[in-house]
Short mmCIF file of C-alpha atoms in Angstrom, two decimals:
data_model
loop_
_atom_site.label_atom_id
_atom_site.label_comp_id
_atom_site.label_asym_id
_atom_site.label_seq_id
_atom_site.Cartn_x
_atom_site.Cartn_y
_atom_site.Cartn_z
CA MET A 1 -196.89 51.00 -229.19
CA LYS A 2 -197.12 50.00 -225.59
CA LEU A 3 -197.51 46.30 -226.10
CA LYS A 4 -194.57 46.10 -228.48
CA LYS A 5 -191.91 46.75 -225.88
CA HIS A 6 -193.41 44.12 -223.62
CA ILE A 7 -193.32 41.53 -226.38
CA THR A 8 -189.70 42.42 -227.14
CA LEU A 9 -188.77 41.66 -223.54
CA THR A 10 -190.61 38.35 -223.75
CA LYS A 11 -188.71 37.42 -226.90
CA ALA A 12 -185.37 38.27 -225.32
CA GLY A 13 -186.32 36.13 -222.33
CA ILE A 14 -187.18 33.17 -224.53
CA MET A 15 -183.81 33.39 -226.26
CA GLU A 16 -182.00 33.72 -222.96
CA SER A 17 -183.61 30.68 -221.41
CA LEU A 18 -182.97 28.58 -224.51
CA GLN A 19 -179.26 29.31 -224.04
CA PHE A 20 -179.06 27.24 -220.87
CA ARG A 21 -180.11 23.90 -222.25
CA LEU A 22 -178.02 21.82 -219.85
CA GLY A 23 -179.62 23.55 -216.89
CA THR A 24 -183.05 22.77 -218.29
CA PHE A 25 -182.05 19.15 -218.81
CA VAL A 26 -180.78 18.68 -215.25
CA MET A 27 -183.87 20.40 -213.92
CA ALA A 28 -186.09 18.07 -215.93
CA LEU A 29 -184.15 15.08 -214.62
CA GLY A 30 -184.57 16.35 -211.07
CA ASN A 31 -188.30 16.70 -211.61
CA ILE A 32 -188.66 13.19 -212.93
CA LEU A 33 -186.82 11.80 -209.91
CA TYR A 34 -188.95 13.95 -207.62
CA LEU A 35 -192.12 12.65 -209.23
CA ILE A 36 -190.88 9.08 -208.78
CA VAL A 37 -190.32 9.70 -205.07
CA VAL A 38 -193.76 11.30 -204.73
CA TYR A 39 -195.40 8.43 -206.60
CA TYR A 40 -193.90 5.68 -204.45
CA LEU A 41 -194.33 7.59 -201.22
CA TRP A 42 -198.05 8.19 -201.69
CA LYS A 43 -198.54 4.71 -203.06
CA ALA A 44 -197.07 3.33 -199.84
CA ILE A 45 -199.20 5.72 -197.80
CA TYR A 46 -202.41 4.69 -199.55
CA ALA A 47 -201.46 1.01 -199.36
CA SER A 48 -201.05 1.33 -195.59
CA ALA A 49 -204.24 3.34 -195.17
CA GLY A 50 -206.30 0.40 -196.43
CA THR A 51 -209.01 2.57 -197.97
CA ASP A 52 -209.26 3.91 -201.49
CA SER A 53 -210.09 7.43 -200.54
CA VAL A 54 -208.49 9.49 -197.77
CA ASN A 55 -210.00 12.88 -196.90
CA GLY A 56 -212.06 12.68 -200.07
CA MET A 57 -209.07 12.20 -202.35
CA THR A 58 -208.15 8.98 -204.12
CA PHE A 59 -204.57 7.99 -204.91
CA SER A 60 -204.82 9.21 -208.49
CA ASP A 61 -206.40 12.51 -207.37
CA THR A 62 -203.53 13.09 -204.96
CA LEU A 63 -200.97 12.17 -207.57
CA ILE A 64 -202.44 14.44 -210.25
CA TYR A 65 -202.69 17.23 -207.73
CA LEU A 66 -199.09 16.94 -206.55
CA VAL A 67 -197.56 16.38 -209.97
CA LEU A 68 -199.34 19.35 -211.47
CA ALA A 69 -198.56 21.46 -208.40
CA THR A 70 -194.88 20.78 -209.04
CA ALA A 71 -195.28 21.53 -212.73
CA LEU A 72 -197.05 24.78 -211.88
CA PHE A 73 -194.36 25.67 -209.37
CA ASN A 74 -191.58 25.14 -211.91
CA PHE A 75 -193.39 27.22 -214.39
CA MET A 76 -194.33 30.09 -212.08
CA GLU A 77 -191.18 30.36 -209.97
CA MET A 78 -189.30 33.38 -211.22
CA TYR A 79 -186.54 34.04 -208.67
CA THR A 80 -187.76 37.64 -208.46
CA VAL A 81 -186.53 38.01 -204.91
CA TRP A 82 -182.99 37.03 -205.86
CA GLU A 83 -183.01 39.30 -208.87
CA MET A 84 -184.27 42.31 -206.92
CA GLY A 85 -181.98 41.64 -203.99
CA ARG A 86 -178.91 41.36 -206.19
CA SER A 87 -179.82 44.46 -208.17
CA ILE A 88 -180.25 46.45 -204.98
CA GLN A 89 -176.99 45.19 -203.47
CA SER A 90 -174.90 45.70 -206.57
CA GLY A 91 -176.42 49.04 -207.46
CA LYS A 92 -177.59 47.81 -210.85
CA ILE A 93 -181.06 48.92 -209.74
CA VAL A 94 -180.15 52.51 -210.68
CA LEU A 95 -179.87 51.57 -214.33
CA GLU A 96 -183.09 49.62 -214.21
CA LEU A 97 -184.94 52.54 -212.67
CA LEU A 98 -183.84 54.72 -215.56
CA LYS A 99 -185.54 52.46 -218.10
CA PRO A 100 -188.61 53.95 -219.79
CA MET A 101 -190.87 51.46 -218.07
CA GLU A 102 -192.05 51.03 -214.53
CA TYR A 103 -189.62 48.74 -212.66
CA ARG A 104 -192.36 46.39 -211.51
CA SER A 105 -193.60 45.71 -215.00
CA TYR A 106 -190.10 45.72 -216.50
CA LEU A 107 -189.08 42.90 -214.16
CA PHE A 108 -192.24 40.98 -214.89
CA TRP A 109 -192.00 41.22 -218.64
CA SER A 110 -188.31 40.45 -218.79
CA ASN A 111 -189.16 37.24 -216.93
CA SER A 112 -192.13 36.42 -219.10
CA GLY A 113 -189.96 34.73 -221.72
CA ALA A 114 -189.08 32.07 -219.20
CA PHE A 115 -192.83 31.56 -218.65
CA VAL A 116 -193.32 30.73 -222.29
CA THR A 117 -190.42 28.28 -222.52
CA ASN A 118 -191.26 26.64 -219.18
CA PHE A 119 -194.88 26.31 -220.16
CA VAL A 120 -194.04 24.63 -223.45
CA PHE A 121 -191.15 22.48 -222.25
CA THR A 122 -192.17 21.48 -218.73
CA PHE A 123 -195.80 22.14 -217.99
CA LEU A 124 -197.37 20.87 -221.22
CA PRO A 125 -195.42 17.58 -221.39
CA THR A 126 -196.15 16.89 -217.72
CA PHE A 127 -199.81 17.66 -218.21
CA ILE A 128 -200.09 15.38 -221.24
CA ALA A 129 -198.16 12.60 -219.49
CA VAL A 130 -200.43 12.80 -216.45
CA ALA A 131 -203.56 12.84 -218.57
CA LEU A 132 -202.38 9.73 -220.45
CA VAL A 133 -201.11 7.80 -217.43
CA THR A 134 -204.26 8.33 -215.37
CA HIS A 135 -206.59 7.37 -218.27
CA GLY A 136 -208.87 10.34 -218.33
CA ALA A 137 -208.95 11.16 -214.64
CA ILE A 138 -208.65 14.75 -215.82
CA HIS A 139 -211.92 15.86 -217.33
CA MET A 140 -211.39 17.54 -220.72
CA GLY A 141 -214.02 20.20 -220.93
CA LEU A 142 -214.82 23.72 -219.86
CA ASN A 143 -212.80 23.17 -216.69
CA LEU A 144 -209.62 23.52 -218.79
CA LEU A 145 -210.63 27.03 -219.75
CA PHE A 146 -211.39 28.00 -216.15
CA PHE A 147 -208.11 26.39 -215.12
CA LEU A 148 -206.23 28.58 -217.58
CA ILE A 149 -207.95 31.73 -216.31
CA SER A 150 -207.22 30.71 -212.76
CA VAL A 151 -203.54 30.08 -213.54
CA ILE A 152 -203.17 33.51 -215.10
CA ILE A 153 -204.58 35.14 -211.97
CA ALA A 154 -202.33 32.89 -209.86
CA ILE A 155 -199.28 34.15 -211.77
CA SER A 156 -200.23 37.70 -210.92
CA ILE A 157 -200.72 36.89 -207.22
CA ASN A 158 -197.46 34.98 -207.07
CA TYR A 159 -195.60 37.82 -208.74
CA SER A 160 -197.04 40.42 -206.35
CA ILE A 161 -196.03 38.35 -203.33
CA ASN A 162 -192.54 37.93 -204.77
CA PHE A 163 -192.30 41.62 -205.48
CA ILE A 164 -193.33 42.55 -201.94
CA VAL A 165 -190.80 40.14 -200.48
CA GLY A 166 -188.15 41.43 -202.90
CA THR A 167 -188.87 44.99 -201.78
CA ILE A 168 -188.06 43.96 -198.20
CA CYS A 169 -184.48 43.46 -199.45
CA VAL A 170 -184.19 47.24 -199.68
CA TYR A 171 -184.19 47.30 -195.90
CA THR A 172 -182.49 44.07 -194.87
CA GLU A 173 -179.49 43.39 -197.13
CA SER A 174 -180.34 39.73 -196.67
CA ILE A 175 -181.58 37.73 -199.63
CA TRP A 176 -181.19 34.09 -198.69
CA GLY A 177 -183.04 34.35 -195.38
CA ILE A 178 -185.92 36.40 -196.73
CA ASN A 179 -186.33 34.21 -199.78
CA ILE A 180 -186.31 30.94 -197.87
CA MET A 181 -188.98 32.21 -195.48
CA LYS A 182 -191.21 33.22 -198.37
CA GLN A 183 -190.69 29.96 -200.16
CA VAL A 184 -191.43 27.83 -197.10
CA ILE A 185 -194.61 29.75 -196.27
CA VAL A 186 -195.93 29.82 -199.81
CA LEU A 187 -195.23 26.16 -200.55
CA LEU A 188 -196.81 24.91 -197.35
CA LEU A 189 -199.86 27.19 -197.11
CA SER A 190 -200.69 27.06 -200.81
CA GLY A 191 -201.05 23.30 -200.73
CA ALA A 192 -198.14 22.73 -203.11
CA THR A 193 -196.38 20.16 -200.90
CA ILE A 194 -199.44 18.50 -199.36
CA PRO A 195 -202.99 18.91 -200.72
CA LEU A 196 -205.00 21.21 -198.46
CA ALA A 197 -207.62 18.45 -198.08
CA PHE A 198 -205.23 16.64 -195.74
CA PHE A 199 -204.85 19.60 -193.40
CA PRO A 200 -206.62 19.51 -190.02
CA GLU A 201 -210.00 21.26 -190.11
CA THR A 202 -209.13 24.56 -188.38
CA PHE A 203 -205.78 24.85 -190.07
CA ARG A 204 -207.41 24.41 -193.45
CA LYS A 205 -210.00 27.08 -192.68
CA ILE A 206 -207.21 29.51 -191.85
CA THR A 207 -205.41 28.81 -195.13
CA TYR A 208 -208.58 29.70 -197.04
CA TYR A 209 -208.43 33.21 -195.60
CA LEU A 210 -204.86 33.68 -196.80
CA PRO A 211 -203.78 34.59 -200.35
CA PHE A 212 -201.46 31.60 -200.78
CA GLN A 213 -204.08 28.98 -201.53
CA SER A 214 -205.11 31.06 -204.56
CA ILE A 215 -201.76 30.26 -206.17
CA TYR A 216 -201.80 26.46 -206.34
CA ASN A 217 -204.87 25.09 -204.63
CA ALA A 218 -207.42 27.20 -206.51
CA PRO A 219 -206.39 26.35 -210.10
CA LEU A 220 -205.81 22.70 -209.28
CA SER A 221 -209.14 22.22 -207.56
CA ILE A 222 -210.86 23.82 -210.56
CA LEU A 223 -209.06 21.43 -212.88
CA LEU A 224 -209.84 18.32 -210.85
CA ASN A 225 -213.50 19.12 -210.39
CA ALA A 226 -215.24 17.92 -213.56
CA HIS A 227 -218.69 19.33 -212.81
CA PRO A 228 -218.35 22.34 -210.56
CA GLU A 229 -221.27 24.24 -209.13
CA PRO A 230 -221.32 27.67 -210.80
CA LYS A 231 -221.41 29.27 -207.37
CA GLU A 232 -218.34 27.41 -206.20
CA LEU A 233 -216.45 28.38 -209.32
CA LEU A 234 -217.43 31.99 -208.89
CA VAL A 235 -216.26 32.05 -205.28
CA THR A 236 -212.87 30.50 -206.14
CA ILE A 237 -212.10 32.80 -209.05
CA GLY A 238 -213.63 35.80 -207.27
CA THR A 239 -211.38 35.25 -204.25
CA GLN A 240 -208.41 35.01 -206.57
CA LEU A 241 -209.32 38.24 -208.33
CA ILE A 242 -209.73 40.11 -205.06
CA TRP A 243 -206.36 38.92 -203.80
CA ALA A 244 -204.71 39.74 -207.12
CA ALA A 245 -206.02 43.31 -206.96
CA VAL A 246 -205.20 43.83 -203.28
CA LEU A 247 -201.67 42.46 -203.59
CA MET A 248 -200.97 44.39 -206.76
CA ILE A 249 -201.90 47.67 -205.09
CA LEU A 250 -199.98 46.76 -201.94
CA SER A 251 -196.84 45.82 -203.83
CA LYS A 252 -196.93 49.03 -205.87
CA LEU A 253 -197.40 51.19 -202.78
CA PHE A 254 -194.72 49.38 -200.80
CA TRP A 255 -192.25 49.79 -203.65
CA LYS A 256 -193.06 53.47 -204.02
CA VAL A 257 -192.42 54.09 -200.33
CA SER A 258 -189.28 51.95 -200.26
CA LEU A 259 -187.75 53.54 -203.30
CA ARG A 260 -186.88 56.58 -201.19
CA GLN A 261 -184.90 54.35 -198.86
CA ILE A 262 -182.55 52.83 -201.39
CA THR A 263 -178.93 53.61 -200.77
CA VAL A 264 -176.53 52.63 -203.49
CA ASN A 265 -172.89 52.27 -202.59
CA GLY A 266 -170.88 53.90 -205.31
CA GLY A 267 -171.95 52.48 -208.63
CA MET B 1 -142.45 19.06 -199.06
CA LYS B 2 -142.82 17.79 -195.52
CA LYS B 3 -146.10 16.10 -194.80
CA LYS B 4 -148.05 18.19 -192.35
CA GLY B 5 -149.66 16.59 -189.32
CA LEU B 6 -153.20 16.66 -188.03
CA GLY B 7 -152.27 19.09 -185.26
CA PHE B 8 -151.02 21.58 -187.81
CA TYR B 9 -154.24 21.40 -189.81
CA LEU B 10 -156.43 21.72 -186.73
CA ARG B 11 -154.56 24.81 -185.59
CA ILE B 12 -154.89 26.39 -189.02
CA TYR B 13 -158.55 25.43 -189.22
CA PHE B 14 -159.48 27.38 -186.12
CA LYS B 15 -157.48 30.38 -187.27
CA ILE B 16 -159.33 30.52 -190.59
CA LEU B 17 -162.63 29.86 -188.85
CA ALA B 18 -162.19 32.81 -186.49
CA GLN B 19 -161.76 35.13 -189.48
CA ASP B 20 -164.94 33.84 -191.07
CA ILE B 21 -167.00 34.29 -187.92
CA LYS B 22 -165.66 37.83 -187.52
CA SER B 23 -166.60 38.79 -191.04
CA LYS B 24 -170.07 37.27 -190.67
CA MET B 25 -170.70 39.18 -187.49
CA SER B 26 -170.29 42.44 -189.35
CA TYR B 27 -173.48 41.65 -191.27
CA ARG B 28 -175.58 41.10 -188.20
CA ALA B 29 -179.03 41.67 -189.73
CA ASP B 30 -178.34 39.18 -192.49
CA PHE B 31 -177.13 36.64 -189.95
CA ILE B 32 -180.24 36.98 -187.77
CA ILE B 33 -182.65 36.82 -190.71
CA SER B 34 -180.90 33.79 -192.16
CA THR B 35 -181.12 32.03 -188.81
CA ILE B 36 -184.84 32.77 -188.58
CA GLY B 37 -185.21 31.50 -192.15
CA MET B 38 -183.51 28.26 -191.19
CA ILE B 39 -185.79 27.82 -188.17
CA PHE B 40 -188.79 28.46 -190.44
CA THR B 41 -187.63 25.75 -192.82
CA ASN B 42 -187.35 23.25 -189.99
CA ILE B 43 -190.73 24.13 -188.50
CA ALA B 44 -192.39 23.83 -191.90
CA GLY B 45 -190.70 20.46 -192.34
CA PHE B 46 -192.20 19.28 -189.07
CA VAL B 47 -195.63 20.64 -189.87
CA SER B 48 -195.72 18.88 -193.25
CA PHE B 49 -194.50 15.68 -191.63
CA TRP B 50 -197.20 15.92 -188.98
CA ILE B 51 -200.00 16.70 -191.46
CA MET B 52 -198.99 13.82 -193.69
CA PHE B 53 -198.73 11.15 -191.03
CA ARG B 54 -201.60 12.39 -188.90
CA SER B 55 -204.09 10.63 -191.20
CA PHE B 56 -202.04 7.45 -191.55
CA PRO B 57 -200.98 5.18 -188.69
CA SER B 58 -198.06 3.61 -190.49
CA ILE B 59 -196.27 3.41 -193.81
CA ASN B 60 -194.98 0.13 -195.08
CA GLY B 61 -194.68 -1.23 -191.56
CA TRP B 62 -192.98 1.88 -190.23
CA GLY B 63 -194.80 3.50 -187.33
CA TYR B 64 -195.15 7.22 -186.73
CA TYR B 65 -192.34 7.45 -184.19
CA GLU B 66 -190.03 5.31 -186.28
CA MET B 67 -190.60 7.68 -189.19
CA LEU B 68 -189.91 10.55 -186.83
CA PHE B 69 -186.67 8.85 -185.80
CA LEU B 70 -185.61 8.61 -189.45
CA TYR B 71 -186.46 12.27 -189.88
CA GLY B 72 -184.40 13.33 -186.86
CA PHE B 73 -181.56 11.09 -187.94
CA SER B 74 -181.44 12.68 -191.39
CA LEU B 75 -181.52 16.18 -189.88
CA VAL B 76 -178.50 15.45 -187.68
CA ALA B 77 -176.70 13.66 -190.50
CA ILE B 78 -176.91 16.62 -192.86
CA THR B 79 -175.66 19.11 -190.28
CA PRO B 80 -171.92 18.65 -191.00
CA VAL B 81 -172.42 19.27 -194.68
CA GLN B 82 -174.38 22.41 -193.87
CA CYS B 83 -171.91 23.74 -191.31
CA LEU B 84 -168.51 22.67 -192.58
CA PHE B 85 -168.84 22.31 -196.34
CA ASP B 86 -171.05 25.24 -197.19
CA ASN B 87 -168.32 26.83 -199.28
CA ASN B 88 -169.07 24.24 -201.96
CA TRP B 89 -171.93 26.52 -202.95
CA SER B 90 -169.50 29.29 -203.90
CA LEU B 91 -167.08 27.00 -205.73
CA ARG B 92 -168.85 27.54 -209.03
CA ILE B 93 -168.47 31.31 -208.74
CA ALA B 94 -164.86 31.12 -207.53
CA VAL B 95 -163.94 28.95 -210.50
CA TYR B 96 -165.85 31.09 -212.94
CA THR B 97 -164.39 34.43 -211.83
CA GLY B 98 -160.89 33.05 -211.41
CA ASP B 99 -160.73 33.65 -207.65
CA PHE B 100 -160.12 29.96 -207.18
CA ILE B 101 -156.51 30.36 -208.29
CA LYS B 102 -155.57 31.82 -204.89
CA TYR B 103 -156.20 28.45 -203.23
CA CYS B 104 -153.74 26.78 -205.57
CA PHE B 105 -150.82 28.86 -204.29
CA ARG B 106 -150.94 27.86 -200.64
CA PRO B 107 -148.65 25.20 -199.26
CA ILE B 108 -151.57 23.29 -197.74
CA ASN B 109 -154.16 20.90 -199.11
CA ILE B 110 -156.44 22.79 -201.52
CA PHE B 111 -159.57 20.91 -200.52
CA PHE B 112 -158.92 21.53 -196.86
CA TYR B 113 -158.14 25.20 -197.32
CA TYR B 114 -161.14 25.82 -199.50
CA GLN B 115 -163.66 24.12 -197.23
CA SER B 116 -162.27 25.59 -194.02
CA GLU B 117 -162.92 29.11 -195.20
CA VAL B 118 -166.61 29.07 -194.34
CA PHE B 119 -168.44 27.82 -191.30
CA ASP B 120 -172.20 28.10 -191.50
CA ILE B 121 -173.48 28.74 -187.99
CA LYS B 122 -177.14 28.49 -188.87
CA GLY B 123 -176.73 24.77 -189.42
CA LEU B 124 -176.46 24.44 -185.64
CA GLY B 125 -180.16 25.23 -185.26
CA GLN B 126 -180.91 22.30 -187.48
CA LEU B 127 -178.69 20.13 -185.32
CA ALA B 128 -180.68 21.14 -182.24
CA PHE B 129 -183.95 20.30 -184.01
CA GLY B 130 -182.58 16.96 -185.12
CA ILE B 131 -181.29 15.96 -181.69
CA GLY B 132 -184.57 17.00 -180.09
CA THR B 133 -186.54 14.87 -182.55
CA LEU B 134 -184.22 11.92 -182.03
CA ILE B 135 -184.53 12.04 -178.24
CA TYR B 136 -188.31 12.44 -178.39
CA SER B 137 -188.85 9.53 -180.78
CA TRP B 138 -186.26 7.48 -178.89
CA ASN B 139 -188.33 7.81 -175.73
CA LYS B 140 -191.62 7.11 -177.48
CA ILE B 141 -190.33 3.96 -179.15
CA GLY B 142 -188.84 2.86 -175.83
CA LEU B 143 -185.34 2.10 -177.04
CA GLY B 144 -182.95 1.30 -174.25
CA PHE B 145 -179.94 3.38 -173.48
CA THR B 146 -176.50 1.82 -173.09
CA PRO B 147 -173.03 3.14 -173.84
CA LEU B 148 -172.85 0.64 -176.69
CA ILE B 149 -175.96 1.95 -178.39
CA LEU B 150 -174.70 5.52 -178.02
CA LEU B 151 -171.43 4.51 -179.62
CA LYS B 152 -173.31 2.83 -182.48
CA MET B 153 -175.42 5.93 -182.90
CA ILE B 154 -172.39 8.21 -183.16
CA VAL B 155 -170.54 5.93 -185.58
CA PHE B 156 -173.55 5.60 -187.86
CA LEU B 157 -174.38 9.29 -187.74
CA ILE B 158 -170.84 10.07 -188.89
CA THR B 159 -171.25 7.47 -191.63
CA ALA B 160 -174.43 9.08 -192.85
CA SER B 161 -172.80 12.52 -192.83
CA LEU B 162 -169.91 11.23 -194.91
CA VAL B 163 -172.30 10.04 -197.60
CA MET B 164 -174.06 13.37 -197.69
CA ILE B 165 -170.77 15.27 -197.81
CA ALA B 166 -169.57 13.00 -200.61
CA MET B 167 -172.66 13.69 -202.68
CA GLN B 168 -172.31 17.43 -202.27
CA ASN B 169 -168.58 17.43 -203.02
CA ALA B 170 -169.08 15.49 -206.18
CA ALA B 171 -171.93 17.72 -207.29
CA ALA B 172 -169.98 20.91 -206.55
CA ALA B 173 -166.89 19.60 -208.32
CA THR B 174 -168.78 19.24 -211.59
CA CYS B 175 -168.21 22.99 -211.99
CA PHE B 176 -164.61 22.31 -213.00
CA TRP B 177 -165.95 20.71 -216.15
CA ILE B 178 -169.33 22.25 -216.89
CA MET B 179 -170.75 25.74 -216.71
CA ASN B 180 -173.92 26.33 -214.78
CA SER B 181 -173.30 23.50 -212.34
CA PHE B 182 -175.72 25.19 -209.94
CA TYR B 183 -178.47 22.90 -211.15
CA VAL B 184 -176.48 19.78 -210.31
CA LEU B 185 -175.81 21.02 -206.80
CA ASP B 186 -179.41 22.08 -206.40
CA LEU B 187 -180.61 18.67 -207.53
CA VAL B 188 -178.48 16.85 -204.96
CA THR B 189 -179.57 19.24 -202.23
CA ARG B 190 -183.21 18.65 -203.04
CA PHE B 191 -182.62 14.94 -202.74
CA LYS B 192 -181.46 15.07 -199.19
CA ASP B 193 -185.08 15.84 -198.31
CA TYR B 194 -186.14 12.41 -199.49
CA ALA B 195 -183.56 10.64 -197.38
CA LYS B 196 -186.03 10.48 -194.51
CA TYR B 197 -188.29 7.90 -196.17
CA PRO B 198 -187.59 4.17 -195.86
CA VAL B 199 -186.07 2.96 -199.11
CA THR B 200 -188.33 -0.12 -199.06
CA ILE B 201 -191.22 1.94 -200.43
CA PHE B 202 -189.52 2.03 -203.82
CA SER B 203 -189.55 -0.63 -206.52
CA PRO B 204 -186.32 -2.70 -206.82
CA VAL B 205 -184.95 -0.60 -209.68
CA PHE B 206 -185.22 2.66 -207.77
CA ARG B 207 -184.08 0.98 -204.57
CA PHE B 208 -180.88 0.15 -206.44
CA ILE B 209 -180.56 3.72 -207.76
CA PHE B 210 -181.07 5.29 -204.36
CA THR B 211 -178.65 2.88 -202.73
CA PHE B 212 -175.71 2.86 -205.12
CA LEU B 213 -176.04 5.61 -207.71
CA MET B 214 -177.57 8.39 -205.66
CA PRO B 215 -176.93 6.96 -202.22
CA ILE B 216 -179.58 8.80 -200.21
CA ALA B 217 -180.61 5.54 -198.53
CA PHE B 218 -177.38 5.73 -196.52
CA ILE B 219 -178.27 9.13 -195.07
CA ALA B 220 -180.95 7.76 -192.75
CA TYR B 221 -182.44 4.42 -193.68
CA TYR B 222 -179.57 1.90 -193.56
CA PRO B 223 -177.74 3.41 -190.57
CA SER B 224 -180.98 3.80 -188.57
CA LEU B 225 -181.83 0.13 -188.97
CA VAL B 226 -178.94 -0.72 -186.68
CA ILE B 227 -180.65 1.17 -183.86
CA LEU B 228 -184.33 0.68 -184.73
CA ARG B 229 -184.43 -2.96 -185.83
CA PRO B 230 -181.42 -4.59 -184.13
CA ASP B 231 -182.74 -8.08 -184.85
CA GLU B 232 -182.89 -7.79 -188.61
CA VAL B 233 -180.01 -5.63 -189.67
CA PRO B 234 -179.14 -6.17 -193.34
CA LEU B 235 -175.52 -6.52 -194.41
CA LEU B 236 -175.63 -3.12 -196.13
CA SER B 237 -176.24 -1.44 -192.78
CA TRP B 238 -173.14 -2.98 -191.22
CA LEU B 239 -171.17 -2.12 -194.31
CA SER B 240 -172.38 1.48 -194.34
CA PRO B 241 -169.41 2.95 -192.39
CA LEU B 242 -167.08 1.45 -194.98
CA ILE B 243 -169.32 2.61 -197.82
CA GLY B 244 -169.44 6.10 -196.33
CA VAL B 245 -165.66 6.29 -196.22
CA VAL B 246 -165.35 4.98 -199.78
CA PHE B 247 -167.89 7.45 -201.13
CA PHE B 248 -166.17 10.30 -199.32
CA TRP B 249 -162.76 9.27 -200.62
CA LEU B 250 -164.06 8.99 -204.18
CA SER B 251 -165.67 12.42 -204.02
CA TYR B 252 -162.46 13.88 -202.60
CA LYS B 253 -160.45 12.40 -205.45
CA PHE B 254 -162.94 13.75 -207.96
CA TRP B 255 -162.87 17.21 -206.40
CA MET B 256 -159.05 17.28 -206.31
CA ARG B 257 -158.81 16.07 -209.88
CA GLY B 258 -160.88 19.06 -210.93
CA ALA B 259 -158.94 21.45 -208.72
CA LEU B 260 -155.54 20.26 -209.98
CA LYS B 261 -156.48 20.59 -213.60
CA TYR B 262 -157.74 24.12 -212.98
CA ASN B 263 -155.56 26.71 -214.61
CA GLY B 264 -157.30 29.95 -213.92
CA THR B 265 -159.04 32.36 -216.19
CA GLY B 266 -155.90 34.13 -217.27
CA SER B 267 -156.50 37.36 -215.39
#
């Protein structure tokens, strides 16, 4: 059965990530402190602005957006670039290529266990906390379903971008530099650090032509919009689907070409 | 054992440093890419800062250029930790694999020997960014320039660096007691990014936490007050050089305590 081996990898991943409970605890602590900083910072910003709504977003909109962006980030970040880079440098990649599964999907599915644990232990609690604290600022309706669909597509886009960047490690032997560049670009242009609504007009238009906004901005704007126009919804999810397909094909092709370049020292 | 003088340690420091630079230069591509990555991080930092404060004239009584000053100040203050103490990041691995034992057999201070082994050149780019920002905001605010103010600036920048170094040392040293201390170090590193906001935006409880328990307020806020608001300097600002030294000393003691109790992995 094809699906069975995927599920096995997911299970192994869940067990592995449950092993490092202290790490999870410290990470959760860090997130809480981060959210506190974000809360007070934007509160001060809105207090100084003097108006309730800035660029069409109220304080609670901004807060929900940023908190859930962080929760999404924690849940989607998979350190693929590091894993690929290390495998290529150490030569472990040879063993992984021998596995009876395509490397790209092997890596994805062996990480999928962490998705499940992160979703249950970080994303869900954060989501519930935000929904309670903001007293129903999140509309509970069909938008949740569309949000879920959008997140699943976002995971695929995020993984393809990571895989492309990881493939660059075949050529560069540098992991830290490549990874930090990717992270900085994705976090800024996807609207994860500052909501895209705050960007200057032209800058924002440019970000809408790039794939990054499909990772964080698209799902979050679907979630926050209680009564979306069907057309708007279609455009957002359609754009995501197109990017997901394009990036998947690109990452597969790039990997195929690069595979010929790999040199393994000894092993 | 005869106590060794400062001259001896300086001479040794430059000898070890030269070796490190030589070995780094043999991975030229990695070095160049990492440097570009660092520049990217700084540019993205500026862009987010600009987007955020473009829409708001001031935060909590702090004007745009004053915020920029705090930002530049924090960038300069975290340069020493980036350049001189970067080896703290590898401490966890050295302890885990047992490589750390080699440092215990040298007739010089373990802490000194360990930290001197790595000098991170890419931190210098950050220094340049920081100094540029400081000079620019300095001009815009219209602060005067006297030898006294320059002296104050240097003293308080060193103070701020000491606090940052202390935080990182303490976080890195946790690896002598717990596995997987990466998360602790990562948490502290993430927090240096919040040092650039005035601590007055927080509620009293968190103001206390960020002043005494996780002293990020000493990385930019308290020391900068001496330069920016010379008429209303709180006592904590004047005390900050002393506090910086105390924090550094405590972290050194903590680090050494871990190092001295280390007894290898048995291989």
